[in-house]
Coordinates of C-alpha atoms and ligand atoms in Angstrom, one line a residue:
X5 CA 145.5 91.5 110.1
X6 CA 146.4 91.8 114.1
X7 CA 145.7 95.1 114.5
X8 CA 142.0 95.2 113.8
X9 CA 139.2 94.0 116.1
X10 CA 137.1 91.3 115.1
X11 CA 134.1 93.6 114.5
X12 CA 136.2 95.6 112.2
X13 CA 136.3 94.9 108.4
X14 CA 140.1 94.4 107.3
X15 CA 141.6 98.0 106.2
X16 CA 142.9 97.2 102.8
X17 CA 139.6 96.0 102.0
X18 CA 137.7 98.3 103.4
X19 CA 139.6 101.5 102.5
X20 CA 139.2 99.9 98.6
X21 CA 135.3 99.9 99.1
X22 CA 136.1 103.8 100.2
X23 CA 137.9 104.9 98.0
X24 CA 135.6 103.3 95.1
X25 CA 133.1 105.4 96.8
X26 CA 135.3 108.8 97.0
X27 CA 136.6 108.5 93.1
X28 CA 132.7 108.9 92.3
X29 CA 131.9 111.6 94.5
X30 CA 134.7 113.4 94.7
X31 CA 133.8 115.9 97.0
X32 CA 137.0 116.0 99.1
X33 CA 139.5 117.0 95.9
X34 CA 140.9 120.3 97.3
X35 CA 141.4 119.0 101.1
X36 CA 145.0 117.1 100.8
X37 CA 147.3 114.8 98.3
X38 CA 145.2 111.8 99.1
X39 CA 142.1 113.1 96.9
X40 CA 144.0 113.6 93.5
X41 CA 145.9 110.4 93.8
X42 CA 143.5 108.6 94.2
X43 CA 141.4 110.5 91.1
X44 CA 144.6 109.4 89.0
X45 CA 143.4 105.7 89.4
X46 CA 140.8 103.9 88.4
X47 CA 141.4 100.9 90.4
X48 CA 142.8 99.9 93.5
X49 CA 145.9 97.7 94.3
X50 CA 146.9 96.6 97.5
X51 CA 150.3 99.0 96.9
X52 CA 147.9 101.6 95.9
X53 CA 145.8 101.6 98.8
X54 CA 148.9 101.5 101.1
X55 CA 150.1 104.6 99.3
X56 CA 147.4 106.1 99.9
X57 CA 147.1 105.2 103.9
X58 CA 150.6 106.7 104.4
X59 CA 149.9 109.6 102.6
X60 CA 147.0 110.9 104.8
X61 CA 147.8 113.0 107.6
X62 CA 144.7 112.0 109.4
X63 CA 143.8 115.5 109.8
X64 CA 139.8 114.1 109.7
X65 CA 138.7 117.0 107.5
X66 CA 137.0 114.7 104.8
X67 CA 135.3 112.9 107.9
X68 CA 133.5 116.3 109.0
X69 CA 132.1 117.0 105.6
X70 CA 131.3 113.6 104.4
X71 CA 127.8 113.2 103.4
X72 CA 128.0 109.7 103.4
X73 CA 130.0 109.3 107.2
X74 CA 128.1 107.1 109.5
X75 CA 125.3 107.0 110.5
X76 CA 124.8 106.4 106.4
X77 CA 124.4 103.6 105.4
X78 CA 127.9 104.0 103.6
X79 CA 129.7 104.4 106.4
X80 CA 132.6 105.9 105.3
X81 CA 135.4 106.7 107.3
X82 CA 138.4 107.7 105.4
X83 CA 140.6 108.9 108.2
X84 CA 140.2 105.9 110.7
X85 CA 140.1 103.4 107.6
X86 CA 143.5 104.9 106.9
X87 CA 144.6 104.8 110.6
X88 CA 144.2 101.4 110.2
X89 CA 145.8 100.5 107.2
X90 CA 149.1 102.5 107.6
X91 CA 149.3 100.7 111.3
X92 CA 149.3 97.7 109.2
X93 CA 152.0 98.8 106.8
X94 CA 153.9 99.5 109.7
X95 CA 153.6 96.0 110.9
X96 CA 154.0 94.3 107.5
X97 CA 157.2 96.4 106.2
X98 CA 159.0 96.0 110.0
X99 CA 162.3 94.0 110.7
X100 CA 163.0 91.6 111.2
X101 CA 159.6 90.4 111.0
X102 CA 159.4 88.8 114.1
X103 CA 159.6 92.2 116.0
X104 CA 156.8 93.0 114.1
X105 CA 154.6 92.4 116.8
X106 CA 155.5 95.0 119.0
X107 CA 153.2 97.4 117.2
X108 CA 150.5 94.8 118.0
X109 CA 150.1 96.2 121.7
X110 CA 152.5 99.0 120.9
X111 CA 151.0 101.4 124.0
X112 CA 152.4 98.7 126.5
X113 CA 155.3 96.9 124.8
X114 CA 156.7 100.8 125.1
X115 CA 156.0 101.5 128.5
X116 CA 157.2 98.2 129.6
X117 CA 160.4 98.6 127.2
X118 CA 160.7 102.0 129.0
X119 CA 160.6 100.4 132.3
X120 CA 163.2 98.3 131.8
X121 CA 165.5 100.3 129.7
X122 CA 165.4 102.5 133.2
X123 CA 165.9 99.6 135.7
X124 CA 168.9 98.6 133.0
X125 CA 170.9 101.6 132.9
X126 CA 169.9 102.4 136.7
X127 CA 171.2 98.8 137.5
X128 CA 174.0 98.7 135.7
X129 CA 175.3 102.0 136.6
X130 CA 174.4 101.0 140.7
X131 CA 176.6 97.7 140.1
X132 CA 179.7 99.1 138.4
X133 CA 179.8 102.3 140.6
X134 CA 180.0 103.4 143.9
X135 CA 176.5 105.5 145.2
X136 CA 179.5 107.9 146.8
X137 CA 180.0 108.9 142.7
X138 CA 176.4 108.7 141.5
X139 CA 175.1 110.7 144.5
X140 CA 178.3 113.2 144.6
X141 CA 178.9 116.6 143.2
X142 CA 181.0 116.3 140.0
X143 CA 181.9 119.6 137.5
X144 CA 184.2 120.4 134.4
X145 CA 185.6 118.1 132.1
X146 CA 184.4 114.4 131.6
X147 CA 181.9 115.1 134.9
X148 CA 179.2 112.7 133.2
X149 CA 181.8 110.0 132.6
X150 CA 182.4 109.8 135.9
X151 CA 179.1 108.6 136.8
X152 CA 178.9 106.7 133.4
X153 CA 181.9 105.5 131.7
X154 CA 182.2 106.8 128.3
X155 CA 182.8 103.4 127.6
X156 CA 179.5 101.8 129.2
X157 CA 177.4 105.1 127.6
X158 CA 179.3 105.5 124.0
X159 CA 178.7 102.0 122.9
X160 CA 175.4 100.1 124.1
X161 CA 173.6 103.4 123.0
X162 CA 175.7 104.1 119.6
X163 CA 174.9 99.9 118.6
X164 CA 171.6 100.1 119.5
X165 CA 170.7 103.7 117.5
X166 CA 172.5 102.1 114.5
X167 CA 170.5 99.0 114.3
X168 CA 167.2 101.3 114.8
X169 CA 168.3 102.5 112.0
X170 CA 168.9 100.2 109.8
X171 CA 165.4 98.4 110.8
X172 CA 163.9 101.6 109.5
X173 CA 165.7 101.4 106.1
X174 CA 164.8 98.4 105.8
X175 CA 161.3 98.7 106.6
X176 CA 161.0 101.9 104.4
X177 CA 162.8 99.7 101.2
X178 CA 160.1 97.1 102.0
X179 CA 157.6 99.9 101.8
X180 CA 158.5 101.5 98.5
X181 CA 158.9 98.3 97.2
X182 CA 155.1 97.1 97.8
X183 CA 154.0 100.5 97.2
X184 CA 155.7 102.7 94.0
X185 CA 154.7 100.4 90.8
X186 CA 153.2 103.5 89.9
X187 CA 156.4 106.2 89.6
X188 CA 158.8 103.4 88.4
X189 CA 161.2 105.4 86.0
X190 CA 159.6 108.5 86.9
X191 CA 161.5 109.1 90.0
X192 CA 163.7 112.9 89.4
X193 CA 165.5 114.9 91.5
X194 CA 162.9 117.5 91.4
X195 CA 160.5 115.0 92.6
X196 CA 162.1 113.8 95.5
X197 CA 163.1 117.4 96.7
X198 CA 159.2 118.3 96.3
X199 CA 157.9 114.9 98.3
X200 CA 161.5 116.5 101.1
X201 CA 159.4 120.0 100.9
X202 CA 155.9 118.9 101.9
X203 CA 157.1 116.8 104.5
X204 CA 159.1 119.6 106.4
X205 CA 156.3 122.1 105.9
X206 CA 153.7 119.3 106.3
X207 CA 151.5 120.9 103.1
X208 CA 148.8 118.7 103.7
X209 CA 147.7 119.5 107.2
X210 CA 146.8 123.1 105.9
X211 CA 143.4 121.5 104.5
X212 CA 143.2 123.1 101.1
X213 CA 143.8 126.8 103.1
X214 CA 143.0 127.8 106.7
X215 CA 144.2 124.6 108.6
X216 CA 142.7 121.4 108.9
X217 CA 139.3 120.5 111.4
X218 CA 141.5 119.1 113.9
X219 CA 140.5 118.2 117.3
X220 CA 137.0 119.5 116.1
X221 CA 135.1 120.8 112.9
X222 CA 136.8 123.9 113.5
X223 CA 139.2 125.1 110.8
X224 CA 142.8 125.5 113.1
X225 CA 146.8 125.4 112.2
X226 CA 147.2 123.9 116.0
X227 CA 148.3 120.3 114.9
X228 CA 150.6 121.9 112.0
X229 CA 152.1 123.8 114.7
X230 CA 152.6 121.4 117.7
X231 CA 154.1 118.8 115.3
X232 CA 156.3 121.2 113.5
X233 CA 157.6 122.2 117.5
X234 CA 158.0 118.0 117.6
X235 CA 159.9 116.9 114.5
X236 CA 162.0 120.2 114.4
X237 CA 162.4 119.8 118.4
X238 CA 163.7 116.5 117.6
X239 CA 165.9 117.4 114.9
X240 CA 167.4 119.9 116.8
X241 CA 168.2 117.5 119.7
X242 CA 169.4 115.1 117.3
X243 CA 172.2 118.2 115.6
X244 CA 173.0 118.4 119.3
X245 CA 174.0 115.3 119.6
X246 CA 175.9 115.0 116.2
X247 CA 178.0 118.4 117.0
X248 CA 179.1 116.9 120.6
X249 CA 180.1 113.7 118.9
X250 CA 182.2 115.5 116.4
X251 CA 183.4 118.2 119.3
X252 CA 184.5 114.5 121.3
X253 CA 185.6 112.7 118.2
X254 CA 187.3 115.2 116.1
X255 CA 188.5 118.3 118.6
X256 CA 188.6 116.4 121.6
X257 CA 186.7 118.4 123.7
X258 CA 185.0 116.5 126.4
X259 CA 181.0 116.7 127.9
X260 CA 179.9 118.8 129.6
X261 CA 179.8 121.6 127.6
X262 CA 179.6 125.7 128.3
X263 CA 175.7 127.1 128.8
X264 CA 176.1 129.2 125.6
X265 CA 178.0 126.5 123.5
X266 CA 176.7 125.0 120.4
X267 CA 175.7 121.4 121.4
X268 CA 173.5 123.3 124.4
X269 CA 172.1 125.6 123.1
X270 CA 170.8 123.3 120.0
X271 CA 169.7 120.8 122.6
X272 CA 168.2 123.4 124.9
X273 CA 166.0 124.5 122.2
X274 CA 165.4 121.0 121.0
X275 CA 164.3 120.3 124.0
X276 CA 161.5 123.2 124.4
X277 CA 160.3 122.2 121.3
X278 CA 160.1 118.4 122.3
X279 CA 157.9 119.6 125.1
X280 CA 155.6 122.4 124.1
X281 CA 155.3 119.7 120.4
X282 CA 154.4 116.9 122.4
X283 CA 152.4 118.3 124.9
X284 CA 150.3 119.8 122.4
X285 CA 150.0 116.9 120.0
X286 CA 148.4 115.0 123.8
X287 CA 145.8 117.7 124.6
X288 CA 144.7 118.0 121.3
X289 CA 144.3 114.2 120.8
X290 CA 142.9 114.0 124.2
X291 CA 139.7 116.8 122.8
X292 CA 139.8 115.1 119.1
X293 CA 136.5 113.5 118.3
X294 CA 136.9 109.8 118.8
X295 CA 134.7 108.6 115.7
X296 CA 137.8 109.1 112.9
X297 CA 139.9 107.8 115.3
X298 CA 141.3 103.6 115.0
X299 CA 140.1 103.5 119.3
X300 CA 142.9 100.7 119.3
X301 CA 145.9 102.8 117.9
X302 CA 145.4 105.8 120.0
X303 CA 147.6 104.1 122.9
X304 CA 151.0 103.8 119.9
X305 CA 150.5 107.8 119.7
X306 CA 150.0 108.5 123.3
X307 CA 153.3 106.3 124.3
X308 CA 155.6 108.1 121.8
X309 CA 154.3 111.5 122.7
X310 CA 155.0 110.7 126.6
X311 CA 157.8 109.1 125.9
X312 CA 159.3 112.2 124.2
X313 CA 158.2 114.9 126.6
X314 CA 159.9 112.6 129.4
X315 CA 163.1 112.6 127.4
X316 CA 163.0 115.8 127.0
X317 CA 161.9 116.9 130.8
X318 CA 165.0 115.1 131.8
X319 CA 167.4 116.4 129.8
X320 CA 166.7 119.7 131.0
X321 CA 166.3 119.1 134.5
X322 CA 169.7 118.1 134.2
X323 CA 170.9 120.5 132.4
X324 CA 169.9 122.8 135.3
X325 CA 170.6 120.7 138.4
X326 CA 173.9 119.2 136.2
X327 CA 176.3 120.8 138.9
X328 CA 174.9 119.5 142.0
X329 CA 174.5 116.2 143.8
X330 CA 171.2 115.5 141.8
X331 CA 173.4 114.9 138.5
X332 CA 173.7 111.6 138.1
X333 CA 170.4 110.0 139.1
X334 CA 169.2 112.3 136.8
X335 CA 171.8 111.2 134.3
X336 CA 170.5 107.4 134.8
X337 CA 166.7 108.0 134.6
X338 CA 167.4 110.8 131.1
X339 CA 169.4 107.8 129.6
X340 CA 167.0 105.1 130.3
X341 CA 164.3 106.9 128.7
X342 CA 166.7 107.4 125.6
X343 CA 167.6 104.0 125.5
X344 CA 163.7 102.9 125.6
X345 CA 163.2 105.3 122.5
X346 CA 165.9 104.4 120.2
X347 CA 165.0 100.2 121.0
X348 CA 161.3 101.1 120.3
X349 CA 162.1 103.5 117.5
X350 CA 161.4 101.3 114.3
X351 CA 158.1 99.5 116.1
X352 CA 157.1 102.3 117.3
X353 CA 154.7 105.2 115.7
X354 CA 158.3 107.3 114.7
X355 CA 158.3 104.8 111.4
X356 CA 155.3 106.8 110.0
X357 CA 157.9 109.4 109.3
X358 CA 159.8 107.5 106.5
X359 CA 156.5 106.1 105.4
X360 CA 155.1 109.5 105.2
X361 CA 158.3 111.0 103.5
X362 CA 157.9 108.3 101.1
X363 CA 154.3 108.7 100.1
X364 CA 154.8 112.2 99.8
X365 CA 157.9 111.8 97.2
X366 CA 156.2 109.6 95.3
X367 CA 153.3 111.9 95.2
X368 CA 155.1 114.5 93.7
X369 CA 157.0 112.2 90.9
X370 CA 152.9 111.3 90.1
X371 CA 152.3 115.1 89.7
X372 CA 155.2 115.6 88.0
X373 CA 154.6 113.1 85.3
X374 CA 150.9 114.0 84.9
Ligands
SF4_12 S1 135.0 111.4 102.1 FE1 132.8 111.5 101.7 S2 132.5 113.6 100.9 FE2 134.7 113.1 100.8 S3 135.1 112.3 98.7 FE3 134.7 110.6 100.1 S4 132.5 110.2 99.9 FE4 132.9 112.2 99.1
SF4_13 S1 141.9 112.6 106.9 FE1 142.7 114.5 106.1 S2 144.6 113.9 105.1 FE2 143.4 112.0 105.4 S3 142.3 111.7 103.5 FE3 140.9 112.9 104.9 S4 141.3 115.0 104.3 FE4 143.0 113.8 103.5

C-alpha cells in the first residue's frame, strides 16, 4: 500500500474494522449514501469496502458527530480512512500500471510535469519560430496559428487528451470490475440515470439537509457550491472546445473567434467558474480541520486545484491581451499548463470523478433492487 505511512494501518483493513463498528451503531444513517450501503451488508469484501471509499464525498460530517472519533479508544475516522482507501483505488485501477506511481508523490510529479510541459511547448515554439512572430501583434483569422502551427498545436495535444482518456476508461473498467459483484444483472437504465443525477447535483454533500460540516462543524452548502462552479466551469470549457473543433472541422471557420461567439462565450464563462470553483475549493481546504484529513493526500488536491485556476487565469488573460504583442507568450505558457493537465489527468485526483460516478450508479441499482 504506497500511499500510507508506516504508522498508518492499511486502509482496506482499517476502514473494514470501521465499518464493522458503524453497521452496529448506526448513528450516521441519514448523513449520505455511504451509511445505507453499508447497512445493506453484513460483511465486508475488499470490492465492498472500495465501493464504499469512492462513494464518500469526504464531507467529514460523520467525523464531527462520532462518539467514538479519537481520542476514543475506537478511533474512528471514516472520512480520512476513506481518503485513504479511494487514493489507493486510484493507484490500483490506473494504466498502465506502471504510471501508477505518479499518484504516489502526486503533489510534485504534477508540478514538475507542469514545469516541463511549459519549458516543452515554450521551447519548441522558440525553436521552430522566429521571436519577431511570438513577440508581434497578430489579429483575424488563423492569428494563433501563426505563433503555433495548427499542425504543432492540433496534434500533440489531440494524441495526448485521447490516450488520457482512454487510461481513464480503463481504469474506471478496472474499478467496476473489482468493485460491482453486488449489482450484477441489476444494472437498468433508470439506475444509471439516478447514479448520472446525484453526481451532477452532488446529493450527498447536502448532509441529510442543510449542507454538510465542511471546513468546520458548521452546517454550510460552500463545498457544494465551489465544486459545482469547478466541474460545470470545466465542462463548459470543455463545450468550448468541442464547438471550435466542429466550427474548424466542419464549417471551416478558423480561431480566433468574435467576443460574443459561441466557443467564447462558453469558455469565458468556463473559465469564471474554473476560478471562483477552484479558488474556493483551496480556501476552504486550507480552514478545514486537519484530523479527517489523509495529511499525505492533501498535496494531490492542492496541485489539481492550482493547476486549474492557472489554466484558467491564462486563458483569459489572453483572451483580453489576445490582440496585442503579449499574445503569444501568453499562448505558450496557457498551452503548457493544458498540456500538463491532460498528461496528468488519469494520475491525477480528476480520476475520482469516474470513480465517484461509478459508486454513485451502482448505489442507485442497490436501491433500486432493494
Ligand atoms: S461514524 Fe461514529 S457515529 Fe457515525 S455510524 Fe460510525 S461509529 Fe457511529
Ligand atoms: S465523510 Fe461525509 S460522505 Fe463520507 S462517510 Fe462520512 S458523512 Fe458520508
Amino acid at each position: 500500500m504506497l500511499l500510507t505511512d508506516k504508522a498508518q494501518p492499511e486502509p482496506i483493513g482499517e476502514a473494514e474494522r470501521l465499518m464493522t463498528i458503524c453497521n452496529a451503531c448506526r448513528y450516521c444513517e441519514g448523513f449520505c449514501a455511504v451509511f445505507p450501503a453499508m447497512e445493506r451488508r453484513r460483511f465486508f469484501a475488499e470490492g465492498d469496502l472500495t465501493y464504499l471509499a469512492n462513494l464518500c464525498h469526504g464531507c467529514q460530517g460523520c467525523y464531527h458527530v462520532c462518539q467514538y472519533a479519537p481520542p476514543h479508544e475506537f478511533d474512528v475516522n471514516v472520512p480520512q480512512t476513506f481518503s485513504r482507501a479511494r487514493a489507493e483505488s486510484y493507484e490500483r485501477f490506473a494504466w498502465p500500471g506502471f504510471l501508477a506511481k505518479a499518484f504516489h508523490r502526486n503533489g510534485l510529479i504534477l508540478s514538475l510535469l507542469t514545469a516541463l510541459g511549459l519549458a516543452l511547448v515554450i521551447g519548441l515554439t522558440f525553436g521552430l519560430q522566429n521571436p519577431d512572430v511570438i513577440f508581434g501583434s497578430h489579429s483575424g483569422e488563423g492569428a494563433f496559428y501563426r505563433v503555433i502551427p495548427y499542425e504543432a498545436m492540433v496534434w500533440p495535444f489531440g494524441l495526448v487528451f485521447l490516450f488520457a482518456i482512454a487510461a481513464m476508461i480503463v481504469g474506471g473498467v478496472r474499478y467496476w470490475r473489482a468493485t460491482s459483484g453486488a449489482v450484477h444483472g441489476k444494472l437498468s437504465p433508470g439506475a444509471v440515470l439516478g447514479g448520472v443525477w446525484d453526481t451532477l447535483t452532488l446529493k450527498n454533500l447536502g448532509g441529510g439537509g442543510g449542507g454538510c460540516t465542511y471546513p468546520d462543524e458548521t452546517f454550510s452548502y460552500a463545498r457544494r457550491t465551489y465544486h459545482h462552479f469547478t466541474f460545470y466551469g470545466f465542462m463548459l470549457c470543455f463545450a468550448a472546445t468541442s464547438v471550435a473543433t466542429v466550427y474548424d472541422h466542419v464549417f471551416g471557420w478558423i480561431a480566433p473567434y468574435g467576443y460574443l461567439s459561441l466557443p467564447v462565450v462558453l469558455g469565458t464563462l468556463g473559465g469564471i467558474g474554473l476560478l471562483v470553483g477552484p479558488a474556493g475549493l483551496l480556501a476552504l481546504k486550507m480552514r478545514a480541520e486537519p484530523a479527517p484529513q489523509a495529511r499525505e493526500l492533501v498535496g494531490m488536491d492542492v496541485a489539481l486545484l492550482v493547476l486549474l485556476f492557472l489554466i484558467s487565469l491564462t486563458g483569459l488573460v489572453l483572451l483580453v491581451f489576445r490582440e496585442t504583442s503579449a499574445m503569444g507568450l501568453l499562448l505558450i505558457v496557457h498551452l503548457g499548463f493544458v498540456l500538463a493537465l491532460f498528461v496528468t489527468l488519469p494520475y491525477s485526483k480528476m480520476v475520482h470523478g469516474v470513480y465517484r460516478l461509478l459508486a454513485l450508479i451502482q448505489d442507485a441499482a442497490e436501491r433500486r433492487a432493494e
